[in-house]
Amino acid sequence: MKIYHNQLDNTLRQGLKPVWLVFGDEPWQKDNSLAVIKAHAKNQGFSEVIRFSSDASFDWQQLLDEYQALSLFASQRIIEVELTTVKVGDSGNKTLLALAERLTQDFTGAHAPQDVMFIFHGAKLDAASANRKWFKSLSQLGCYLPLYDIELKAMPQWLNNQTRQRHVNISSELNALLIELYEGNLLALAQELDKLALVFGSQPISIEQAEPLILKQAKFNPFQVIDALLRGDCAKCIVMLDQLQQEGMAPAQLIWVFHKEVNQLYTMLTQLAQGESLANIYKQYRIWDKRKPLYQHALTHIKLDNIKRAISRIADIDLLSKTSSEFNVFILLADLCITVYHGEKTAAFSLNYG
């Protein structure tokens, strides 16, 4: 069974599953999911936790041995397995498949055991790993939680839920400020809410009271910059680029992402100009449903002439980044974002300083 993080509490109330698979790269959701599952299991009598980590020298047979062993300390056990890589190899694949088959036999029998629960967790799964037979078998026995970054539009609801749980009373202005400062870094935002709860308790907190305590710890990645660009939010792009520069992001990584996206937008706009439908373009470029509004905005607001100028500029930026250390690539990329929508205004300012 596949569920999402916001469905976890309701799923747990329906009863514990013998297997939980928690995979993704968003740290707060992962930590929270594991903590909530273990706390619920502890309330059900699972008082012992046996932990394994599948490094290069890991003996996968230990999982089968531990499952079949009798506990010396508790009648109910959690066996937690951290997969340091989703590529488990032949040995891991065979053992996990054997474990899945054994669990299927045990938990579909008339006297299914209720004394062992497995938690597997790790980084985001690729499609190939999620389609392996052992993974599908385990997920059918229990719950698979794929963890994704929370989108900006969902942040207010997430923040409201977290403040309600902590009995923190923040103003709407402070709510908006926290989202702006901590977008992309839920772990730091949750810690900030804990600090506000400790300092202010349940009393109303104004933005003036909280500002001196708040640190800017928003974390962004190049793909979030692209999303802001597709939305036409050039100001947000500049804020993100500034933050990425402070964090030491390699310019080459950003240039590659921008180069790929600008060229794709040029091809899309060219096809639209030739009479191709948006539906066919989405299908050709495999645009997910949730990303279609982003591309619809971009493709209806970006002019073909401006995207041509952007292609020229990203080529100049790439050359300058490789041949000169005199220019701030992040400022040049900010100029590129503006050019995509307002190229007629930036055309007079050449980036080819040679």
Coordinates of C-alpha atoms in Angstrom, one line a residue:
M1 CA 0.0 0.0 0.0
K2 CA 1.3 3.4 -0.9
I3 CA 0.5 6.4 1.3
Y4 CA 1.9 9.9 1.8
H5 CA 3.2 11.6 4.9
N6 CA -0.1 13.5 5.5
Q7 CA -1.9 10.2 5.6
L8 CA 0.4 8.5 8.1
D9 CA -1.6 9.2 11.3
N10 CA -4.8 8.0 9.9
T11 CA -3.2 4.9 8.5
L12 CA -1.6 4.1 11.9
R13 CA -5.0 4.5 13.6
Q14 CA -6.2 1.7 11.4
G15 CA -3.6 -0.7 12.8
L16 CA 0.1 -1.4 12.6
K17 CA 1.5 -3.0 9.5
P18 CA 4.2 -5.6 9.6
V19 CA 6.4 -3.7 7.1
W20 CA 7.0 0.1 6.7
L21 CA 9.1 1.4 3.8
V22 CA 10.1 5.1 4.2
F23 CA 12.1 6.5 1.3
G24 CA 12.9 10.0 0.3
D25 CA 15.3 12.9 0.6
E26 CA 13.3 15.4 2.7
P27 CA 14.9 15.1 6.1
W28 CA 12.1 16.5 8.3
Q29 CA 9.4 14.2 6.9
K30 CA 11.7 11.2 7.2
D31 CA 12.6 11.9 10.8
N32 CA 9.0 12.6 11.6
S33 CA 7.7 9.5 9.9
L34 CA 10.2 7.2 11.6
A35 CA 9.5 8.8 15.0
V36 CA 5.7 8.6 14.6
I37 CA 5.8 5.0 13.5
K38 CA 8.1 3.9 16.3
A39 CA 6.1 5.9 18.9
H40 CA 2.8 4.2 17.8
A41 CA 4.5 0.8 17.8
K42 CA 5.9 1.4 21.3
N43 CA 2.4 2.1 22.6
Q44 CA 1.4 -1.2 21.1
G45 CA 4.1 -3.0 23.1
F46 CA 7.0 -3.0 20.6
S47 CA 9.7 -2.1 23.2
E48 CA 12.9 -3.4 21.5
V49 CA 14.5 -1.9 18.4
I50 CA 17.2 -3.8 16.5
R51 CA 19.0 -1.7 14.0
F52 CA 20.9 -2.6 10.8
S53 CA 22.7 -0.5 8.2
S54 CA 23.4 -2.0 4.8
D55 CA 26.9 -0.9 4.1
A56 CA 29.2 -2.6 1.6
S57 CA 30.1 -5.4 4.0
F58 CA 26.6 -6.0 5.3
D59 CA 25.6 -9.7 5.8
W60 CA 22.0 -9.7 4.5
Q61 CA 21.4 -13.1 6.1
Q62 CA 21.2 -11.3 9.5
L63 CA 17.8 -10.1 8.6
L64 CA 16.3 -13.6 8.2
D65 CA 18.2 -14.8 11.3
E66 CA 17.0 -11.9 13.4
Y67 CA 13.4 -12.4 12.2
Q68 CA 13.4 -16.0 13.2
A69 CA 15.3 -15.6 16.5
L70 CA 13.5 -15.3 19.9
S71 CA 14.1 -12.0 21.7
L72 CA 15.9 -12.1 25.0
F73 CA 14.5 -8.7 26.1
A74 CA 11.0 -8.2 24.7
S75 CA 8.2 -10.1 23.1
Q76 CA 7.6 -7.5 20.4
R77 CA 10.5 -6.2 18.3
I78 CA 11.1 -3.5 15.6
I79 CA 13.7 -4.5 13.1
E80 CA 14.9 -1.2 11.5
V81 CA 17.0 -1.4 8.3
E82 CA 18.7 1.7 6.9
L83 CA 19.5 1.1 3.2
T84 CA 22.6 3.3 2.6
T85 CA 22.0 2.7 -1.1
V86 CA 18.9 1.5 -3.0
K87 CA 21.2 -0.7 -5.1
V88 CA 21.2 -3.7 -2.8
G89 CA 23.1 -6.1 -5.1
D90 CA 22.4 -9.7 -5.8
S91 CA 22.8 -10.9 -2.2
G92 CA 20.5 -8.2 -0.8
N93 CA 18.0 -8.8 -3.6
K94 CA 17.8 -12.5 -2.9
T95 CA 17.6 -12.1 0.9
L96 CA 14.9 -9.4 0.8
L97 CA 12.9 -11.5 -1.7
A98 CA 13.2 -14.5 0.6
L99 CA 12.2 -12.3 3.6
A100 CA 9.2 -11.0 1.7
E101 CA 8.1 -14.5 0.8
R102 CA 8.5 -15.6 4.4
L103 CA 6.6 -12.7 5.8
T104 CA 3.8 -13.2 3.2
Q105 CA 3.5 -16.8 4.4
D106 CA 3.5 -15.9 8.1
F107 CA 1.2 -12.9 7.9
T108 CA -1.4 -14.4 5.6
G109 CA -1.7 -17.5 7.8
A110 CA -4.5 -18.2 10.2
H111 CA -2.2 -17.4 13.1
A112 CA -0.2 -14.5 11.8
P113 CA 2.6 -13.4 14.2
Q114 CA 2.2 -9.9 15.8
D115 CA 5.6 -9.8 17.5
V116 CA 7.9 -8.4 14.7
M117 CA 7.7 -5.3 12.7
F118 CA 10.1 -4.2 9.9
I119 CA 11.0 -0.6 9.1
F120 CA 13.1 0.0 5.9
H121 CA 14.3 3.5 5.1
G122 CA 16.7 5.3 2.8
A123 CA 17.1 7.8 0.1
K124 CA 14.7 8.4 -2.7
L125 CA 14.0 5.3 -4.7
D126 CA 14.5 5.2 -8.4
A127 CA 11.9 3.6 -10.7
A128 CA 13.9 0.5 -11.2
S129 CA 14.3 -0.2 -7.4
A130 CA 10.6 0.5 -6.7
N131 CA 9.7 -2.1 -9.4
R132 CA 11.9 -4.8 -7.9
K133 CA 9.9 -7.9 -6.9
W134 CA 11.1 -7.8 -3.3
F135 CA 10.1 -4.2 -2.9
K136 CA 6.6 -4.8 -4.4
S137 CA 6.1 -7.8 -2.2
L138 CA 7.1 -5.9 1.0
S139 CA 4.9 -2.9 0.1
Q140 CA 1.9 -5.2 -0.4
L141 CA 2.4 -6.4 3.1
G142 CA 2.7 -3.0 4.6
C143 CA 3.0 0.7 3.7
Y144 CA 5.3 2.6 1.4
L145 CA 5.9 6.2 2.2
P146 CA 7.6 8.1 -0.7
L147 CA 8.7 11.5 0.7
Y148 CA 8.7 14.5 -1.5
D149 CA 9.6 18.2 -0.9
I150 CA 6.5 20.1 0.2
E151 CA 5.6 22.6 -2.4
L152 CA 5.4 26.3 -1.6
K153 CA 1.6 26.4 -2.0
A154 CA 1.3 23.6 0.6
M155 CA 3.6 25.3 3.2
P156 CA 0.9 27.5 4.9
Q157 CA -1.1 24.4 5.7
W158 CA 1.9 22.5 6.9
L159 CA 3.0 25.5 9.1
N160 CA -0.5 25.8 10.5
N161 CA -0.6 22.1 11.5
Q162 CA 2.8 22.4 13.2
T163 CA 1.9 25.5 15.2
R164 CA -1.3 23.9 16.3
Q165 CA 0.5 20.8 17.5
R166 CA 2.9 22.9 19.5
H167 CA 0.2 25.4 20.7
V168 CA 2.2 28.2 19.2
N169 CA 0.2 31.3 18.4
I170 CA 1.9 33.3 15.6
S171 CA 0.5 36.3 13.6
S172 CA -0.3 36.0 9.9
E173 CA 2.7 38.3 9.1
L174 CA 5.0 36.0 11.0
N175 CA 3.5 33.0 9.3
A176 CA 4.4 34.5 5.9
L177 CA 7.9 35.5 7.0
L178 CA 8.7 32.0 8.3
I179 CA 7.6 30.5 5.0
E180 CA 9.8 33.0 3.0
L181 CA 12.8 32.4 5.2
Y182 CA 12.6 28.6 5.6
E183 CA 11.2 27.5 2.2
G184 CA 12.9 24.2 1.3
N185 CA 14.2 23.6 4.9
L186 CA 11.4 22.1 7.0
L187 CA 13.8 20.7 9.5
A188 CA 15.2 24.1 10.4
L189 CA 11.7 25.6 10.4
A190 CA 10.4 22.9 12.8
Q191 CA 13.4 23.6 15.1
E192 CA 12.5 27.3 14.9
L193 CA 8.9 26.6 16.0
D194 CA 10.2 24.5 18.9
K195 CA 12.3 27.5 19.9
L196 CA 9.3 29.9 19.7
A197 CA 7.2 27.5 21.7
L198 CA 9.9 27.4 24.4
V199 CA 10.3 31.1 24.6
F200 CA 6.7 32.3 24.2
G201 CA 4.6 29.4 25.1
S202 CA 1.0 29.8 23.9
Q203 CA 0.9 33.6 24.0
P204 CA 0.4 35.5 20.7
I205 CA 3.8 36.1 18.9
S206 CA 4.2 39.2 16.7
I207 CA 6.6 39.5 13.9
E208 CA 8.5 42.2 15.9
Q209 CA 8.9 39.8 18.9
A210 CA 10.1 36.9 16.7
E211 CA 12.4 38.6 14.2
P212 CA 15.4 38.9 16.6
L213 CA 15.3 35.1 17.2
I214 CA 14.9 34.0 13.6
L215 CA 17.8 32.9 11.5
K216 CA 17.6 32.7 7.7
Q217 CA 18.2 29.0 6.9
A218 CA 16.1 28.5 3.7
K219 CA 17.7 25.8 1.5
F220 CA 17.2 25.8 -2.2
N221 CA 18.3 23.6 -5.1
P222 CA 18.7 24.5 -8.8
F223 CA 15.4 22.9 -9.8
Q224 CA 13.5 25.1 -7.4
V225 CA 15.0 28.1 -9.1
I226 CA 13.7 26.7 -12.4
D227 CA 10.2 26.4 -10.9
A228 CA 10.3 30.0 -9.8
L229 CA 11.5 31.0 -13.3
L230 CA 8.6 29.1 -14.9
R231 CA 6.2 30.9 -12.6
G232 CA 7.7 34.2 -13.8
D233 CA 8.8 35.1 -10.3
C234 CA 12.2 36.7 -11.2
A235 CA 12.5 38.3 -7.8
K236 CA 12.3 34.9 -6.2
C237 CA 14.9 33.5 -8.6
I238 CA 17.3 36.2 -7.5
V239 CA 16.8 35.5 -3.8
M240 CA 17.4 31.8 -4.5
L241 CA 20.5 32.5 -6.5
D242 CA 21.9 34.7 -3.8
Q243 CA 21.2 31.9 -1.2
L244 CA 22.9 29.3 -3.4
Q245 CA 25.9 31.5 -3.8
Q246 CA 26.2 31.9 0.0
E247 CA 26.0 28.1 0.3
G248 CA 28.8 27.6 -2.1
M249 CA 26.9 26.0 -5.0
A250 CA 29.1 25.2 -8.0
P251 CA 28.2 27.6 -10.8
A252 CA 28.7 24.9 -13.4
Q253 CA 25.8 22.9 -11.9
L254 CA 23.4 25.8 -12.2
I255 CA 24.6 26.7 -15.7
W256 CA 23.9 23.1 -16.8
V257 CA 20.3 23.2 -15.4
F258 CA 19.6 26.6 -16.9
H259 CA 21.0 25.6 -20.3
K260 CA 18.8 22.5 -20.4
E261 CA 15.7 24.3 -19.4
V262 CA 16.2 27.4 -21.7
N263 CA 16.8 25.2 -24.7
Q264 CA 13.7 23.1 -23.9
L265 CA 11.6 26.2 -23.6
Y266 CA 12.9 27.4 -27.0
T267 CA 11.9 24.1 -28.6
M268 CA 8.5 24.1 -27.0
L269 CA 7.8 27.7 -28.0
T270 CA 8.9 27.0 -31.5
Q271 CA 6.6 24.0 -31.7
L272 CA 3.7 26.1 -30.4
A273 CA 4.4 28.7 -33.0
Q274 CA 4.2 26.0 -35.7
G275 CA 0.8 24.9 -34.5
E276 CA 1.6 22.1 -32.1
S277 CA -0.8 21.6 -29.2
L278 CA 0.1 22.0 -25.6
A279 CA -1.2 18.5 -24.9
N280 CA 1.2 17.0 -27.4
I281 CA 4.1 19.0 -26.1
Y282 CA 3.4 17.9 -22.5
K283 CA 3.3 14.3 -23.7
Q284 CA 6.5 14.7 -25.8
Y285 CA 8.5 16.2 -22.9
R286 CA 6.9 14.0 -20.2
I287 CA 5.6 17.0 -18.2
W288 CA 3.9 15.7 -15.0
D289 CA 0.4 16.9 -14.3
K290 CA 1.5 18.9 -11.2
R291 CA 4.1 20.7 -13.4
K292 CA 1.7 21.5 -16.3
P293 CA 0.5 24.8 -14.7
L294 CA 4.1 26.0 -14.4
Y295 CA 4.8 25.3 -18.1
Q296 CA 1.4 26.7 -19.1
H297 CA 2.4 30.0 -17.4
A298 CA 5.8 30.0 -19.0
L299 CA 4.7 29.1 -22.5
T300 CA 2.0 31.8 -22.5
H301 CA 4.1 34.6 -21.0
I302 CA 7.6 34.1 -22.6
K303 CA 8.2 35.5 -26.1
L304 CA 10.1 33.4 -28.6
D305 CA 12.5 36.4 -29.3
N306 CA 13.3 36.6 -25.6
I307 CA 14.0 32.9 -25.2
K308 CA 16.4 33.3 -28.2
R309 CA 18.2 36.1 -26.4
A310 CA 18.3 33.8 -23.3
I311 CA 20.0 31.0 -25.3
S312 CA 22.7 33.5 -26.4
R313 CA 23.2 34.7 -22.9
I314 CA 23.5 31.3 -21.3
A315 CA 26.2 30.5 -23.9
D316 CA 28.0 33.7 -22.9
I317 CA 27.7 32.9 -19.2
D318 CA 29.0 29.4 -19.8
L319 CA 32.1 30.7 -21.7
L320 CA 32.8 33.4 -19.1
S321 CA 32.5 30.9 -16.2
K322 CA 35.2 28.8 -17.9
T323 CA 37.6 31.5 -19.1
S324 CA 37.4 34.3 -16.5
S325 CA 37.2 34.8 -12.8
E326 CA 36.3 38.4 -12.9
F327 CA 32.6 38.0 -13.2
N328 CA 30.0 36.8 -10.7
V329 CA 28.2 34.0 -12.4
F330 CA 25.2 34.2 -10.0
I331 CA 24.6 37.9 -11.0
L332 CA 24.8 36.8 -14.7
L333 CA 22.3 34.1 -14.1
A334 CA 20.0 36.6 -12.4
D335 CA 20.3 38.7 -15.6
L336 CA 19.4 35.5 -17.5
C337 CA 16.2 35.1 -15.5
I338 CA 15.1 38.6 -16.3
T339 CA 16.0 38.2 -19.9
V340 CA 13.7 35.2 -20.3
Y341 CA 10.6 37.4 -19.6
H342 CA 12.0 40.9 -20.3
G343 CA 14.7 40.3 -23.0
E344 CA 13.7 43.4 -24.9
K345 CA 14.9 45.5 -21.9
T346 CA 18.2 43.6 -21.2
A347 CA 19.2 43.3 -24.9
A348 CA 21.1 46.5 -24.8
F349 CA 23.4 45.1 -22.0
S350 CA 25.8 42.6 -23.4
L351 CA 27.3 39.9 -21.3
N352 CA 30.2 39.3 -23.7
Y353 CA 32.6 41.6 -22.0
G354 CA 35.5 40.4 -24.1

